Tab-separated table of C-alpha atoms and ligand atoms in Angstrom:
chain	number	residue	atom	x	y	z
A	1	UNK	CA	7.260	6.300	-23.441
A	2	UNK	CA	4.815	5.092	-26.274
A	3	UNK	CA	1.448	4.092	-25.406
A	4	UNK	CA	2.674	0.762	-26.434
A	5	UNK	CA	5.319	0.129	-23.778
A	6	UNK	CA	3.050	0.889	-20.991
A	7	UNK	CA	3.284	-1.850	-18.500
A	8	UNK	CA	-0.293	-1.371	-16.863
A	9	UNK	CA	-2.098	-0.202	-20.296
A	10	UNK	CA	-5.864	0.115	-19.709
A	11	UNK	CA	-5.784	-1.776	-16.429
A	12	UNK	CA	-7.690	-0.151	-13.531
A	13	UNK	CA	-6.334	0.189	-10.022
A	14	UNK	CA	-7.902	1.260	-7.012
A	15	UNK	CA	-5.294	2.622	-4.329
A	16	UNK	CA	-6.626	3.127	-1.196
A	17	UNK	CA	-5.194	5.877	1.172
A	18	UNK	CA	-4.254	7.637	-2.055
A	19	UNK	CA	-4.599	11.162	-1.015
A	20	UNK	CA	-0.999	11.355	0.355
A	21	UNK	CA	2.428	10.193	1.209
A	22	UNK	CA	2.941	6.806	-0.174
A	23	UNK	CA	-0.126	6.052	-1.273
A	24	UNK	CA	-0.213	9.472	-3.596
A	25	UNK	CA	3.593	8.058	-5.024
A	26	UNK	CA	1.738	4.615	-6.355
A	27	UNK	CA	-1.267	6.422	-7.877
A	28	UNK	CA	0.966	8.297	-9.449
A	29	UNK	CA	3.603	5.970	-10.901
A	30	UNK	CA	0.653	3.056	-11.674
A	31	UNK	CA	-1.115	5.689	-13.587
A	32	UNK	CA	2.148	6.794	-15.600
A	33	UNK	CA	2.297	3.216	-16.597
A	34	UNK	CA	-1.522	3.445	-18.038
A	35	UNK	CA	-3.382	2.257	-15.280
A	36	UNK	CA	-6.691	4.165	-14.321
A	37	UNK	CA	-6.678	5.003	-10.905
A	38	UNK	CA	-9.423	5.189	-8.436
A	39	UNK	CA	-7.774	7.656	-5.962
A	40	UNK	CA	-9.405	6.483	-2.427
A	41	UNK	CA	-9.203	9.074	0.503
A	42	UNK	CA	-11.062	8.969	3.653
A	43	UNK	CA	-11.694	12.651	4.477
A	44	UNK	CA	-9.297	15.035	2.828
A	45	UNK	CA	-11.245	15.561	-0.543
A	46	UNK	CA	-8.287	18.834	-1.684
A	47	UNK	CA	-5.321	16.691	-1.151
A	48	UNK	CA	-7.243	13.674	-3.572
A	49	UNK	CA	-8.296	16.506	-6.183
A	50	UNK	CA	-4.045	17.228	-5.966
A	51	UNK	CA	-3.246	13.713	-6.841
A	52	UNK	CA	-5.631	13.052	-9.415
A	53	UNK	CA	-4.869	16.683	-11.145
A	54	UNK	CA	-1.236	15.639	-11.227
A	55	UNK	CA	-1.868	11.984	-12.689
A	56	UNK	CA	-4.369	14.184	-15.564
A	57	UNK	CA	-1.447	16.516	-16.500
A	58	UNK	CA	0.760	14.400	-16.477
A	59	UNK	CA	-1.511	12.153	-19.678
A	60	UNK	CA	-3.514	9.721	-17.097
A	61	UNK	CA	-6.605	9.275	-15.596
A	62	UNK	CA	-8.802	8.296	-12.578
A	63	UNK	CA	-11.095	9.327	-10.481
A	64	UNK	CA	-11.984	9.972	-6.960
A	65	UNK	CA	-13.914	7.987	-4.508
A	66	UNK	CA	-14.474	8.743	-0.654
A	67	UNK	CA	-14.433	5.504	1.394
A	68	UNK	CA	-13.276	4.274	5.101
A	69	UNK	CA	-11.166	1.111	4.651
A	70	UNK	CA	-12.487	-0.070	7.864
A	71	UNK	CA	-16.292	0.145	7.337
A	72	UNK	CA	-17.711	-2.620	4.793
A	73	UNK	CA	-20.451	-0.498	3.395
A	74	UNK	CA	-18.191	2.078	1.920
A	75	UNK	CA	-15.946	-0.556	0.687
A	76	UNK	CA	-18.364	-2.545	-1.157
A	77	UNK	CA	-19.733	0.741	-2.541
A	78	UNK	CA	-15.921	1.306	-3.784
A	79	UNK	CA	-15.879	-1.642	-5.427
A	80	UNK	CA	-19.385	-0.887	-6.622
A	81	UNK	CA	-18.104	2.121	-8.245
A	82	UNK	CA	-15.170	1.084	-9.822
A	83	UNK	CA	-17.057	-1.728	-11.424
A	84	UNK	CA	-19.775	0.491	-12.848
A	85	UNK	CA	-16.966	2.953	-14.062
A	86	UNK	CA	-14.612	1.078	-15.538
A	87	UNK	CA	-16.013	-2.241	-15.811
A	88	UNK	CA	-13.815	-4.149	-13.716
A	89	UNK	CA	-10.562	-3.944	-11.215
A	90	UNK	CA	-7.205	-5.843	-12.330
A	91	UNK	CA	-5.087	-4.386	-9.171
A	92	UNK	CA	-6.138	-3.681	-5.547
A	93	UNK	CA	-2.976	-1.520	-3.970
A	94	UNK	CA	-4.362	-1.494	0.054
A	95	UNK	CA	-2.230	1.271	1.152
A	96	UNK	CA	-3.995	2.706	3.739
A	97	UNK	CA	-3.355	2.860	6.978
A	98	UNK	CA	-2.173	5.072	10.421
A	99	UNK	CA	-0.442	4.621	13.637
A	100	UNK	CA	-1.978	5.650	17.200
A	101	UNK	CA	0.658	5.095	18.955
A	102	UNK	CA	1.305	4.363	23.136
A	103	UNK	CA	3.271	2.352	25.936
A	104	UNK	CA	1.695	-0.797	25.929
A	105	UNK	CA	0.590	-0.481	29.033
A	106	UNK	CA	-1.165	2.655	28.784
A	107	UNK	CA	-2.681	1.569	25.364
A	108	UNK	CA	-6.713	1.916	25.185
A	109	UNK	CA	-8.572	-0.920	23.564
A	110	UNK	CA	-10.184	2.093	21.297
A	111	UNK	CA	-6.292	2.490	20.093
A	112	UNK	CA	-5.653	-0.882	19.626
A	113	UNK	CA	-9.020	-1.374	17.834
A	114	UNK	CA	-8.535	1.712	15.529
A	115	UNK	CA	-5.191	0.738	14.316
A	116	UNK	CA	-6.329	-3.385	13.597
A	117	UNK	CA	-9.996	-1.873	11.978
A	118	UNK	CA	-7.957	0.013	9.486
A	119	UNK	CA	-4.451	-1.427	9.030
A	120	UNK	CA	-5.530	-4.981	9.325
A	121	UNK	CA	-9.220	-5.428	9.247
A	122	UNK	CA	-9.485	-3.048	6.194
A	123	UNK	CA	-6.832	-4.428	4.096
A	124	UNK	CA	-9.254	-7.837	4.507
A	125	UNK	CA	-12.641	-5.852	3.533
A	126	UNK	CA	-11.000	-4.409	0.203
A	127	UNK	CA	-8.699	-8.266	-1.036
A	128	UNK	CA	-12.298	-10.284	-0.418
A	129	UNK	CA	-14.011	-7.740	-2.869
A	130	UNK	CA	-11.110	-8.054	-5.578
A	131	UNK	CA	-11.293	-11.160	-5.328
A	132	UNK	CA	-14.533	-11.653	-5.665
A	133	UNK	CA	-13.993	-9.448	-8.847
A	134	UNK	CA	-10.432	-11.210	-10.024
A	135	UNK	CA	-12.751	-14.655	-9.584
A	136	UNK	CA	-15.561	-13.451	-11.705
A	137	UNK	CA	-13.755	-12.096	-14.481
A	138	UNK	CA	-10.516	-14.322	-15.030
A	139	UNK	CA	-7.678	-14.276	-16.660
A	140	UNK	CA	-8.199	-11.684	-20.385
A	141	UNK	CA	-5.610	-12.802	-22.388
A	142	UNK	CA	-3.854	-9.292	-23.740
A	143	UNK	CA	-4.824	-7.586	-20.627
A	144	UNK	CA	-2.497	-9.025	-17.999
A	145	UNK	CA	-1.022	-12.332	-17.581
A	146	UNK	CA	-2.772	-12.623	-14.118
A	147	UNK	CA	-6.317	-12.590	-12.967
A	148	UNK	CA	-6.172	-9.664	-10.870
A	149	UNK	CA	-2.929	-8.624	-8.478
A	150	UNK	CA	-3.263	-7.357	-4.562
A	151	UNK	CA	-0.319	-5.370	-3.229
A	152	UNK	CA	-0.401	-4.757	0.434
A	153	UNK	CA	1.286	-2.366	2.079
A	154	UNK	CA	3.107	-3.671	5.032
A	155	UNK	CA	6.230	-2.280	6.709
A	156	UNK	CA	9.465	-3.735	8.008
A	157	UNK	CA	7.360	-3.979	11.482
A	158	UNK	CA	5.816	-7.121	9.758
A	159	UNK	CA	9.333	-8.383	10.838
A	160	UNK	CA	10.992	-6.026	13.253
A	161	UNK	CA	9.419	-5.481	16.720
A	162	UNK	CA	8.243	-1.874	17.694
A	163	UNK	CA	8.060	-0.722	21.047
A	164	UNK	CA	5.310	1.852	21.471
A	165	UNK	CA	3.658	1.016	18.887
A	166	UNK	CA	2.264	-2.752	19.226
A	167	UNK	CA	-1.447	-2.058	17.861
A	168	UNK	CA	0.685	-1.076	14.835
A	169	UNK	CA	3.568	-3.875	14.588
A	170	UNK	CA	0.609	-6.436	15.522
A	171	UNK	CA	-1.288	-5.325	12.568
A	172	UNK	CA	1.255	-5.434	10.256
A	173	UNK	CA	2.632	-9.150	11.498
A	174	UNK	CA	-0.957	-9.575	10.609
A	175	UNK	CA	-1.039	-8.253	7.223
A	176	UNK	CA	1.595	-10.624	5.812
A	177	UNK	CA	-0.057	-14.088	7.086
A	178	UNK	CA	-3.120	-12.500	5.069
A	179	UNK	CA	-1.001	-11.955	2.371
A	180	UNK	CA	0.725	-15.149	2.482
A	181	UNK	CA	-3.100	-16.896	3.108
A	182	UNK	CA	-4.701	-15.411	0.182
A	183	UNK	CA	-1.764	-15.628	-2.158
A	184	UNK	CA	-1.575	-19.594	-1.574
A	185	UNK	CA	-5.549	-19.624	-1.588
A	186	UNK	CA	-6.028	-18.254	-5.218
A	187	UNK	CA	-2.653	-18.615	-6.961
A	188	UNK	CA	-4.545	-21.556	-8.951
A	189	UNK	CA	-6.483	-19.373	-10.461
A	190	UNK	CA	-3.833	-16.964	-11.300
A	191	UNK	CA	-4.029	-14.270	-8.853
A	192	UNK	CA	-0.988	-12.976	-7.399
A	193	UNK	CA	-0.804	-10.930	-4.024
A	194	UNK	CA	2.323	-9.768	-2.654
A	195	UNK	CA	3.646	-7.116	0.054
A	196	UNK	CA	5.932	-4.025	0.100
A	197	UNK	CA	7.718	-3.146	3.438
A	198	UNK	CA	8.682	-0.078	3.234
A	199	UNK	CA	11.298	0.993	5.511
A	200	UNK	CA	11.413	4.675	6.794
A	201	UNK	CA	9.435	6.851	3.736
A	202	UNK	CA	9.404	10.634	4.030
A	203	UNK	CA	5.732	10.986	4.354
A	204	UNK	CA	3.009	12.760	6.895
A	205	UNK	CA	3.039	9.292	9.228
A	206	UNK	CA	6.376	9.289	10.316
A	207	UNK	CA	6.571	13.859	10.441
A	208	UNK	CA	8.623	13.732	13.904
A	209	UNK	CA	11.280	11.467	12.295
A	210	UNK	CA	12.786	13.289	9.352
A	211	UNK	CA	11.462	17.213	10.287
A	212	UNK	CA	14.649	18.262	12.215
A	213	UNK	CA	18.139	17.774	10.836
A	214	UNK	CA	18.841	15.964	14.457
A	215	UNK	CA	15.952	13.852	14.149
A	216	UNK	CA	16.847	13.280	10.484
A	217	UNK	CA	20.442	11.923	11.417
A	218	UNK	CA	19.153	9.693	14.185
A	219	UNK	CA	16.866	8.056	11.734
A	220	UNK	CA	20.432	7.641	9.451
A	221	UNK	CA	21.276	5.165	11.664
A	222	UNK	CA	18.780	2.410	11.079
A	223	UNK	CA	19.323	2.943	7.542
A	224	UNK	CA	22.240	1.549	5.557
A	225	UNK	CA	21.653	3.576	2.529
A	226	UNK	CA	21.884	6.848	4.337
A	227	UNK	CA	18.874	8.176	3.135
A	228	UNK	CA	15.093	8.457	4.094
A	229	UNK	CA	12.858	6.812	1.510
A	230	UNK	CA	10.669	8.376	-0.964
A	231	UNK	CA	6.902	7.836	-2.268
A	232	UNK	CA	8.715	7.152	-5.770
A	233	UNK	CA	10.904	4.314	-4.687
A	234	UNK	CA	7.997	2.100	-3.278
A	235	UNK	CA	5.712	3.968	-6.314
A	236	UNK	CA	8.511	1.903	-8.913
A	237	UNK	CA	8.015	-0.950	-6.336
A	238	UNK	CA	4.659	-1.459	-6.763
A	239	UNK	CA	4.264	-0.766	-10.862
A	240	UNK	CA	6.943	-4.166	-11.129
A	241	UNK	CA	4.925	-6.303	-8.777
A	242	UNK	CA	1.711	-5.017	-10.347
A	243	UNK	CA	2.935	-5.597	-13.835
A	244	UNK	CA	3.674	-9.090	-16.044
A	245	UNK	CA	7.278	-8.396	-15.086
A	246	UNK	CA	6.391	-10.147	-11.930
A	247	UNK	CA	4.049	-13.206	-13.547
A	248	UNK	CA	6.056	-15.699	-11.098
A	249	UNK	CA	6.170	-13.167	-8.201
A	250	UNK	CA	3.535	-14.638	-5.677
A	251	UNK	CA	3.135	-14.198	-1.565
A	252	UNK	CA	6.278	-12.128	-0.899
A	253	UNK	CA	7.297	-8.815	1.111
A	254	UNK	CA	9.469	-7.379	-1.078
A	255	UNK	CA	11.472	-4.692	1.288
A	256	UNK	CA	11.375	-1.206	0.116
A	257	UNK	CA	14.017	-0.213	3.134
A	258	UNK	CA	17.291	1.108	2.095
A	259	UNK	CA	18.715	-2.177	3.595
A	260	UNK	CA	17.061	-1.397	7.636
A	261	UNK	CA	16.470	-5.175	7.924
A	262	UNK	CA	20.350	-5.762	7.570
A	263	UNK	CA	20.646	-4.924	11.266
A	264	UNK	CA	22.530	-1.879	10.970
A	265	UNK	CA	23.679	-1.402	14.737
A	266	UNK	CA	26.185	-4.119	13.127
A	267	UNK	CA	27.946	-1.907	10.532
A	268	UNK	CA	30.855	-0.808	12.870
A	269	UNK	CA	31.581	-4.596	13.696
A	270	UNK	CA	28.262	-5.004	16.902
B	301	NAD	P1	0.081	8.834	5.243
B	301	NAD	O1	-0.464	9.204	6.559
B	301	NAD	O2	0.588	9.911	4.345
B	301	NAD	O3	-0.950	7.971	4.407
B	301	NAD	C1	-1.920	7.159	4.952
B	301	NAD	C2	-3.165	7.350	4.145
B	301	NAD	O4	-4.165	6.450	4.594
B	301	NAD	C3	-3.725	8.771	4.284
B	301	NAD	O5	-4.018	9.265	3.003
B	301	NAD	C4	-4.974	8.558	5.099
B	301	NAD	O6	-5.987	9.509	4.824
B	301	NAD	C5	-5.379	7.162	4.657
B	301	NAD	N1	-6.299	6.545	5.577
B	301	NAD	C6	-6.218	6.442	6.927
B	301	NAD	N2	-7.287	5.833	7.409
B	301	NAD	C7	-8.096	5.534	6.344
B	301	NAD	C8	-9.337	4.886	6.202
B	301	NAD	N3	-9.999	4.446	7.271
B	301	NAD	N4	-9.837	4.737	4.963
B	301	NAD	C9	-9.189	5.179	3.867
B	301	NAD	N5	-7.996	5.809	3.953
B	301	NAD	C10	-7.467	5.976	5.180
B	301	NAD	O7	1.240	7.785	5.556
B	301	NAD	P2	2.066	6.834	4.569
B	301	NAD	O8	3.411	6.751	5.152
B	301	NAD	O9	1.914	7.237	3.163
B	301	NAD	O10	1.355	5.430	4.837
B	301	NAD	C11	0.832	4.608	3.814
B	301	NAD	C12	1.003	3.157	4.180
B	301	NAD	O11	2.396	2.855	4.221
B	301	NAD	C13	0.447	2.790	5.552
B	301	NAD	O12	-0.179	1.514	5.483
B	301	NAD	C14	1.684	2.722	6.423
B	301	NAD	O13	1.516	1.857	7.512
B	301	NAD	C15	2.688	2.186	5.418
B	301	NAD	N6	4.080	2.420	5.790
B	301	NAD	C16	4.617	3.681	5.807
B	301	NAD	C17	5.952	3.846	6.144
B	301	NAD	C18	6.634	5.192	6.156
B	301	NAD	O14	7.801	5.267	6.544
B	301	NAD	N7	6.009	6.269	5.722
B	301	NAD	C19	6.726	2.741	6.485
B	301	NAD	C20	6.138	1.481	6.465
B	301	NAD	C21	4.827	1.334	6.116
C-alpha cells in the first residue's frame, strides 16, 4: 500500500491497554494504516516493547507510555505526553480493561470497585482529555474529516447479561450510555465516538475459554460463525470506524461477534 492510500496518514492514536490481546491487534492495524501509536500498558513494559517493535518493522511508529487508566494523574500525564510528542491526538482507542470475576453474592466491594475504576471509570478519565484536545484543536482540513474520534471498547455484555461476572457486565452497560452521552454531546463539533463489542476474542482475558479443545467447542456454541475471534478482526474494526470511511458513523456498538447476539441456542429451531 502507497503512503498515499493510508487511511490514518500522520494521525496519532493513543491505545490504551495496548500491550496485549486486543488492544496489541488495534495498535497494530491503526499503525499499518499510518497512524502513530502511543502504545499504553500498565505494568508489563516487555510485552509493550513487543508491540511497538512489530508496528517499527513492519514501516510504523509509536512509542511507549506507562499509565493506569484508572488513576487521573497518569492519564493526564498521557495526554501530556502525547501532546508534547506529537503535537496533538486525532483518535483515543480506550481498550483497556479486566474482569475479577465472582457470584454476586460473594462479590467484594474492592472487586466491584476494581472492575468500574478501570473498565468504566477509566474509559471516562482518558474521552474528557481527548476531548478536551479534539475541542482545542478542531477540525484540520486534509487531516481527517472529524475533529478527533473515540472508540471504546465494549463487549456484547453491554447487551447480554453475565452471570458471575456483574462488576464486569455493569461496567460495560455503562460504557455504552457514555458512549452514546458523549457522542450526542460533541457531534456538533464534529467528533465522532463509537463502540466495538467484541464477542469471544482469543486473547489472555478469556485463557480458560478457548485453552482446551473441550472448552474450545463449548464456546462454539454461542458462536454462529464457528470460530473464536481474533485481535485482527476487531484491529480492521477499529481502523474503519477510526477512518473518514466512517464520517457519518456516530454513537454506535458496532458488534465484532461472529453473530453471538443472534441468540444462537435458536439455530436448531429453540
Ligand atoms: P487482555 O487482558 O489481553 O488486555 C487487557 C489490557 O488492558 C492488558 O494489556 C492490561 O495490561 C490492560 N490494563 C488492565 N488494567 C489497566 C489499567 N489500569 N491501565 C492500563 N491498562 C490496563 O484482554 P483483551 O481481551 O485484549 O481485552 C481488551 C478489551 O477488550 C477489554 O476492555 C475487554 O473488556 C474487551 N473485550 C474482550 C473480549 C474478549 O473476548 N477477549 C470480549 C469483549 C470485550
Amino acid at each position: 500500500m502507497t503512503t498515499k492510500n493510508k487511511k490514518l496518514q500522520g494521525q496519532v492514536a493513543i491505545v490504551t491497554g495496548a500491550s496485549s490481546g486486543i488492544g496489541a491487534g488495534v495498535a497494530k492495524a491503526l499503525a499499518a494504516e499510518g497512524a502513530l501509536v502511543v502504545v499504553n500498558y500498565a505494568s508489563s513494559v516487555e510485552k509493550a516493547e513487543e508491540v511497538l517493535h512489530e508496528i517499527k518493522q513492519a514501516g510504523g511508529d509509536g512509542f511507549l507510555c506507562k499509565a493506569d487508566v484508572g488513576k487521573e494523574a497518569d492519564v493526564l500525564d498521557m495526554f501530556r505526553e502525547t501532546i508534547s510528542h506529537y503535537g496533538t491526538v486525532d483518535i483515543l482507542v480506550n481498550n483497556a480493561g479486566l474482569q475479577s470475576d465472582a457470584k454476586f453474592h460473594e462479590m467484594s466491594v474492592e472487586q466491584w470497585n476494581r472492575v468500574i475504576g478501570i473498565n468504566l471509570t477509566g474509559q471516562f478519565l482518558c474521552a474528557r482529555e481527548a476531548i478536551k484536545e479534539f475541542m482545542r484543536r478542531g477540525v484540520v482540513p486534509g487531516r481527517s474529516a472529524s475533529a478527533g474520534k473515540i472508540i471504546c471498547m465494549s463487549s456484547v455484555h453491554e447487551v447480554i447479561p453475565w452471570a458471575g461476572h456483574a462488576n464486569y457486565a455493569a461496567s460495560k452497560g455503562g460504557v455504552m450510555m457514555l458512549m452514546k452521552t458523549i457522542a450526542q454531546e460533541y457531534a456538533p463539533l464534529k467528533i465522532r465516538v463509537n463502540s466495538i463489542g467484541p464477542g469471544a476474542i482469543r486473547t489472555p482475558i478469556n485463557y480458560a475459554a478457548w485453552q482446551t479443545p473441550q472448552a474450545y467447542q463449548q464456546l462454539l456454541k454461542l458462536i454462529p460463525a464457528k470460530r473464536i475471534g481474533e485481535a485482527e478482526d476487531v484491529g480492521r474494526a477499529a481502523v474503519w470506524l477510526a477512518s473518514d470511511d466512517a464520517e457519518y458513523v456516530n454513537g454506535i456498538t458496532l458488534f465484532v461477534d461472529g453473530g453471538m447476539l443472534l441468540y444462537p441456542g435458536f439455530e436448531d429451531n429453540g
